[in-house]
Structures are given as C-alpha cells and as structure tokens.
XYZ file of C-alpha atoms in Angstrom:
353
model
C 38.945 24.722 29.880
C 39.220 27.652 33.031
C 38.468 31.496 31.926
C 41.990 32.865 32.279
C 41.781 35.934 35.315
C 42.517 38.645 35.172
C 42.745 41.466 37.527
C 43.046 45.298 35.878
C 41.548 47.286 38.581
C 40.522 46.878 41.976
C 36.351 47.745 40.932
C 36.899 43.854 39.527
C 37.295 42.665 43.479
C 34.319 42.788 45.711
C 35.165 43.991 49.472
C 36.095 40.620 51.081
C 37.888 40.020 47.533
C 40.128 43.173 48.275
C 40.166 42.721 51.980
C 41.616 38.522 51.136
C 44.105 39.890 49.175
C 45.526 42.401 51.114
C 45.203 40.425 54.177
C 47.481 37.185 52.456
C 49.839 40.031 51.318
C 50.197 40.252 55.323
C 50.590 36.802 55.909
C 53.343 36.300 53.022
C 55.449 39.425 54.115
C 55.766 37.182 57.591
C 56.503 34.414 56.237
C 59.212 35.523 54.126
C 60.645 38.216 56.387
C 62.676 35.738 58.282
C 64.313 34.556 55.356
C 65.800 37.790 54.371
C 67.509 38.558 57.591
C 71.242 38.073 57.662
C 72.429 34.095 58.386
C 73.076 34.708 61.914
C 69.971 36.239 62.901
C 67.722 33.169 62.202
C 69.773 30.523 64.099
C 67.249 27.498 62.947
C 65.920 28.874 59.423
C 65.548 24.818 58.845
C 62.381 25.287 61.346
C 60.694 28.314 59.528
C 58.343 28.171 57.205
C 58.393 28.975 53.620
C 56.268 31.123 51.513
C 53.812 29.559 48.771
C 55.863 28.381 45.771
C 53.380 28.278 43.600
C 55.762 30.428 40.603
C 58.440 27.656 41.215
C 59.848 26.795 37.813
C 57.370 29.536 36.350
C 58.359 33.022 34.347
C 56.250 36.365 34.742
C 56.939 39.039 32.367
C 56.949 42.646 33.035
C 55.589 44.372 30.421
C 57.081 47.727 30.664
C 56.500 50.717 28.655
C 57.125 52.891 31.530
C 60.239 53.735 33.738
C 59.282 52.032 37.302
C 61.058 51.763 40.591
C 59.323 50.172 43.237
C 56.720 48.382 40.748
C 59.770 47.007 38.701
C 61.955 46.273 41.956
C 58.991 44.631 43.854
C 57.303 42.384 40.969
C 61.142 40.828 40.843
C 61.337 40.280 43.737
C 58.652 38.815 44.975
C 58.881 36.234 42.270
C 61.477 34.820 43.921
C 60.734 34.801 47.063
C 57.463 32.646 45.144
C 59.861 29.973 43.308
C 59.654 31.749 39.966
C 61.185 34.208 37.682
C 60.564 37.492 36.486
C 61.094 38.696 33.204
C 61.601 42.607 32.435
C 60.591 43.742 29.258
C 61.148 47.074 28.504
C 60.013 49.186 25.877
C 63.137 48.771 23.991
C 63.721 45.101 24.285
C 60.543 43.951 22.496
C 58.322 44.588 19.431
C 55.460 45.225 21.806
C 54.045 48.782 20.673
C 56.861 48.945 17.328
C 56.714 46.212 14.894
C 53.966 44.062 16.313
C 50.387 44.683 17.663
C 48.845 44.009 21.666
C 47.248 40.956 20.194
C 49.641 39.719 19.288
C 52.870 40.395 21.362
C 49.960 38.648 24.318
C 49.966 35.194 22.415
C 53.934 35.710 22.055
C 54.596 36.227 25.167
C 52.015 34.345 26.915
C 52.898 31.505 25.014
C 56.160 30.935 26.725
C 55.151 33.350 30.161
C 52.633 32.153 33.114
C 51.590 35.414 33.535
C 51.836 39.226 32.621
C 52.483 42.057 34.808
C 51.947 45.087 32.317
C 53.069 48.906 33.128
C 51.395 50.665 30.219
C 49.940 54.169 28.882
C 46.769 53.812 27.717
C 44.138 51.833 29.352
C 43.333 50.433 26.430
C 46.754 48.284 25.278
C 46.123 46.489 28.654
C 42.620 45.567 28.189
C 44.209 44.174 24.294
C 46.374 42.413 25.891
C 43.846 41.082 28.954
C 41.868 40.335 25.884
C 44.359 38.302 23.886
C 46.585 36.609 26.010
C 46.055 32.831 27.290
C 47.330 33.295 30.656
C 46.522 36.182 33.149
C 47.293 39.760 33.187
C 47.295 42.289 36.133
C 47.603 45.984 35.468
C 50.623 47.048 37.250
C 49.538 50.380 35.545
C 48.137 51.645 33.356
C 46.408 55.595 32.307
C 42.612 54.741 33.935
C 43.863 52.656 37.701
C 46.507 51.354 39.425
C 45.377 48.790 41.679
C 48.683 47.457 42.910
C 49.414 50.895 44.863
C 46.205 50.842 46.591
C 46.859 47.490 47.960
C 50.060 48.923 49.191
C 48.391 51.760 51.407
C 45.530 49.596 52.142
C 48.410 47.599 53.757
C 49.798 50.620 55.373
C 47.246 51.542 57.014
C 45.690 48.015 58.826
C 49.533 47.683 59.583
C 48.773 50.934 61.286
C 45.911 50.864 62.250
C 46.538 51.684 65.720
C 47.362 54.992 65.201
C 43.978 55.606 64.120
C 42.001 53.692 66.955
C 44.154 53.796 70.614
C 42.355 50.747 71.970
C 43.570 48.788 68.494
C 46.957 46.287 69.043
C 49.853 46.847 66.961
C 49.801 44.067 64.453
C 50.819 40.121 65.315
C 52.546 38.625 62.273
C 50.989 35.122 63.407
C 47.104 37.100 63.792
C 45.297 38.636 60.948
C 45.688 42.268 60.479
C 43.206 44.095 62.728
C 40.744 46.052 61.251
C 40.083 49.565 60.378
C 38.135 52.380 61.524
C 35.497 53.840 59.273
C 38.142 56.926 58.106
C 38.351 59.795 55.922
C 40.788 59.598 53.022
C 41.650 63.156 51.504
C 43.087 63.220 48.154
C 44.985 66.781 47.061
C 45.591 66.747 43.419
C 45.402 65.795 39.158
C 42.551 63.069 39.332
C 44.610 59.928 38.232
C 45.074 56.421 38.330
C 45.657 56.038 41.841
C 42.867 58.438 43.089
C 40.333 55.961 40.521
C 41.074 52.692 42.351
C 40.537 54.564 45.669
C 37.237 56.209 44.703
C 36.438 52.436 43.755
C 37.819 50.737 46.691
C 37.660 53.012 49.857
C 33.519 53.202 49.756
C 33.126 49.912 49.692
C 35.504 49.295 52.593
C 33.451 51.653 55.255
C 35.535 55.253 54.434
C 35.024 58.472 53.337
C 36.703 60.186 50.227
C 36.992 63.732 49.933
C 38.987 64.746 46.930
C 39.939 68.360 46.131
C 41.338 68.757 42.017
C 41.437 71.790 40.195
C 38.747 73.091 38.621
C 39.450 72.673 34.456
C 38.174 69.702 33.469
C 41.061 67.837 32.768
C 41.116 67.333 36.139
C 37.822 65.721 36.629
C 38.205 61.525 35.420
C 37.635 60.246 32.623
C 33.500 58.751 31.929
C 35.122 55.294 31.913
C 36.211 56.059 35.365
C 33.779 57.462 37.109
C 30.971 55.339 35.186
C 32.289 52.654 38.130
C 32.214 54.429 40.495
C 28.911 55.313 39.628
C 27.889 51.812 39.278
C 29.918 50.203 42.371
C 27.513 53.159 44.666
C 30.878 54.673 46.115
C 29.866 58.112 44.859
C 27.537 58.125 47.500
C 30.594 58.116 50.247
C 32.634 60.962 47.821
C 33.063 64.562 48.636
C 34.379 66.275 45.657
C 36.013 69.942 45.443
C 38.282 72.378 44.438
C 39.592 74.044 47.148
C 42.269 71.707 49.188
C 41.104 73.004 52.548
C 37.806 71.761 52.078
C 38.776 68.121 50.843
C 41.382 67.626 54.071
C 38.095 68.430 56.747
C 37.896 66.226 59.094
C 40.702 63.651 57.504
C 42.079 60.661 59.296
C 44.616 60.182 55.972
C 45.843 63.440 53.524
C 46.840 61.602 50.452
C 48.630 63.404 46.984
C 50.053 61.839 43.739
C 52.642 63.629 41.211
C 50.838 66.301 39.220
C 53.184 65.444 35.937
C 52.784 61.972 35.392
C 55.125 60.617 32.316
C 54.236 61.740 29.320
C 53.351 65.594 30.420
C 56.063 67.169 30.318
C 55.388 69.386 28.180
C 52.303 70.473 30.281
C 54.482 71.509 33.435
C 54.476 75.271 33.264
C 50.204 75.169 33.083
C 50.252 72.126 35.502
C 51.966 73.982 38.578
C 50.402 76.947 37.627
C 46.828 75.284 37.582
C 47.887 73.101 41.164
C 49.467 76.297 43.209
C 47.720 75.841 46.440
C 47.502 72.074 46.680
C 50.588 71.269 48.185
C 50.194 68.946 51.643
C 51.363 71.310 54.545
C 51.474 71.542 57.854
C 48.957 75.026 57.615
C 47.365 73.905 55.190
C 45.844 70.995 57.049
C 45.679 72.797 60.157
C 43.164 75.569 58.608
C 41.099 73.317 57.050
C 40.502 71.235 59.776
C 42.620 67.551 59.400
C 42.510 65.641 62.475
C 44.954 66.314 64.708
C 46.885 62.885 64.028
C 46.271 62.764 60.167
C 48.888 60.787 58.011
C 50.318 61.370 55.269
C 50.703 58.672 51.872
C 52.205 59.108 48.741
C 52.780 56.094 45.709
C 56.325 58.411 45.227
C 58.479 59.243 43.380
C 57.506 63.492 44.673
C 58.046 66.565 43.864
C 58.507 69.176 46.576
C 55.631 71.004 45.133
C 53.347 68.369 45.729
C 54.247 68.142 49.867
C 56.691 69.870 51.994
C 59.416 68.228 53.438
C 58.181 69.353 57.173
C 55.085 66.089 56.111
C 57.261 64.069 53.980
C 60.046 63.291 56.716
C 57.662 63.971 59.820
C 56.515 61.298 62.003
C 52.794 61.599 59.987
C 53.724 60.096 56.576
C 54.118 56.688 55.675
C 55.163 56.940 52.617
C 58.069 54.476 53.220
C 56.819 51.513 55.052
C 54.339 52.072 51.882
C 56.449 52.038 49.054
C 58.140 48.339 50.830
C 54.503 47.087 51.228
C 54.769 47.083 47.222
C 56.428 43.938 47.391
C 54.104 42.408 49.354
C 51.217 43.403 47.986
C 52.678 42.365 44.760
C 53.462 39.179 45.957
C 50.405 38.544 46.761
C 48.273 39.203 43.847
C 51.115 37.313 41.953
C 50.691 33.847 44.076
C 47.073 34.085 43.572
C 46.649 35.237 40.271
C 49.681 33.786 37.979
C 49.867 30.637 40.247
C 46.939 29.382 41.743
C 44.618 31.219 38.990
C 42.290 31.970 42.105
C 42.464 35.601 42.779
C 39.204 36.084 43.830
C 38.268 32.819 45.995
C 36.710 31.090 44.114
C 38.431 28.345 43.796
C 39.085 28.259 47.036
C 35.485 28.117 48.696
C 35.048 25.649 45.957
C 38.123 23.195 47.505
C 39.734 23.721 43.368
C 43.259 22.782 43.938
C-alpha cells in the first residue's frame, strides 16, 4: 500500500520539487484563465484545453479553525476547476477540537473525503491529523509554517522576473516561467509562519534572506523551526538583526506580515510598542539602502502600522497579484497532492500513472 503523502512545510520538499510546484501552478493558471473569461471573450471554448480533472467526483475537506479570506476562496475555487468539491468545515461546524480528538476526526473525515486542507492553531494539531489520516493532509496554516503562502510569493516573483532583470522577457502562457536571478529578500516584522517557510525555501533556491525582528526573545523563531533551517543549511544565507534598516540593505524585495496574529489580540498594546520603527516606508528603505527598484510583498490582511499607503498602493507593491496567485499555487498543490498523490514528483519519474 502506498504511503499517504503530506505537506506540512516547504522544508519537506527539495528545491527542484518546489520549482516543479510553482511551474505547475503557472501551467494550470494559463490553462484555466480562458475558461473564466466572459462567454463572448473567447469564441471557441470547444478548442480550449481543460486543466487537470484529478479531483473529479472527489471532495476536499477544508478544516479551518481560524478565519480566512484568501486561503478559503482559493481552495474552494481551485477544487472546482480541478473537477471536485471543497467542503468548508469551520470550528463551529464540526466536533473537531470540541468533542472529538484530532486522531478520531482525521479518520472520520478521511473516510469520506479524499484530502484534508487544514488551517489550525498549534502545529501539533496538524501533525496529529496527518499521522492518523488515511488521505493526504496539506497545511493551510499552522503556528510554525505557511507553505502555500510562500508558493504564491514565488510564483509572483517569477512572473515579475523582468522587473529584477531587464533582459528577462515577460512570461509567456505557453512557456515555462523565467528563472529568477539571485535576489536579496528582506523581511521586517514578527518571526511568524510566513517567515519560517521563507527561511527554509529561499536560500535553497539561490536567494539571500535578511531579517529584522524586535530583540525580545518571543520574536525569535521556535526551536523546531530553526532546527530545520540549520538541517537544510539555510542559516548560512540568512542575516538576522534587530534593525529594520540593516535588514533592507541591498534588498530587491521587502516583505512584512501582520504583527498581531489571530489569538494575540490581548498582546496588541505591547506588540505595537515592540514594533515601533518597523513600518515599511519609502524613507526606511531609502535610509537602509534597499535597491532603488525594490518591490513589496505582504500576505494580507494588512494594517497601516505594518506598511504605509504610499508603499502599499504604489507600483512597488505586488500584493494583489500575490493574493491572486494563492488560487493557482493551491490548485497545483491540490492537483499533485490530493489528486495524484505525487507532490514530490517521484511517481512521475517512475512512470507511475
């Protein structure tokens, strides 16, 4: 019997496997877009190719214990395009975490659905789900990791590779994504799940990561996360400081995230105090020596304390293409993990259908 695949973090994949997922998202995006245009805009839809229908007649459980906009919409619409259906199972809808253990819930849900996309609190919850689920489990967000967000960021950067290298052509729907030149990617903010997947991903793809977090120990990555960073050799390509200006030095891309995650509302006053001076502005990046044409990413939702309107709504900002790409990278992960049980590409290499 096949081992049930899972994807908890991009640390679980090699660099080539991550690139395969991103390129597959690009492929699915351009197969799907003509089907989503108004009927009159494409005269001969009968001549169009369908995207993969690997989820035909399949159901994917969206097991969400936290609110979601982008992740939920991306997952529900991606499942439809793959021929399947997504069932939203919110924290007030089912017994999971109330009257039923993750182990029992995993077995029951996995007995009726063909995949579980779980957005949880503590990372231990999704590990337990994956341990006992008879179907693949994909991490939609946990306290440690956020793999689908960094996949969307990567797709967005590749689609805009021409902004970082003038000799790079704008991507074509019929060709593979253009490669990215080695970038310096700065992160200014809390050491949270998005940053953690950045730390185990970008260095293995040839990029440098520069980070600024407040000096208090609670803003450092948890030990299990940093252990994975070291295990993968990524720490050699990471510069860490407590000075946002130092972090953005030479940056091609500047990234931030929420300072107050769901469940941390009681800490708001202290966190705002700790993050004073961390707002992304033109002045901060100019004073820190970011590259003149630096671009900005944020996973959303955004608050003005984190980045001002001048940057957020400027031509530097790629946040809305980044949000759009949540759909296509989640679709790629659903297709390969839930539909084909081949997120690593090993079955494809072996010729297994």
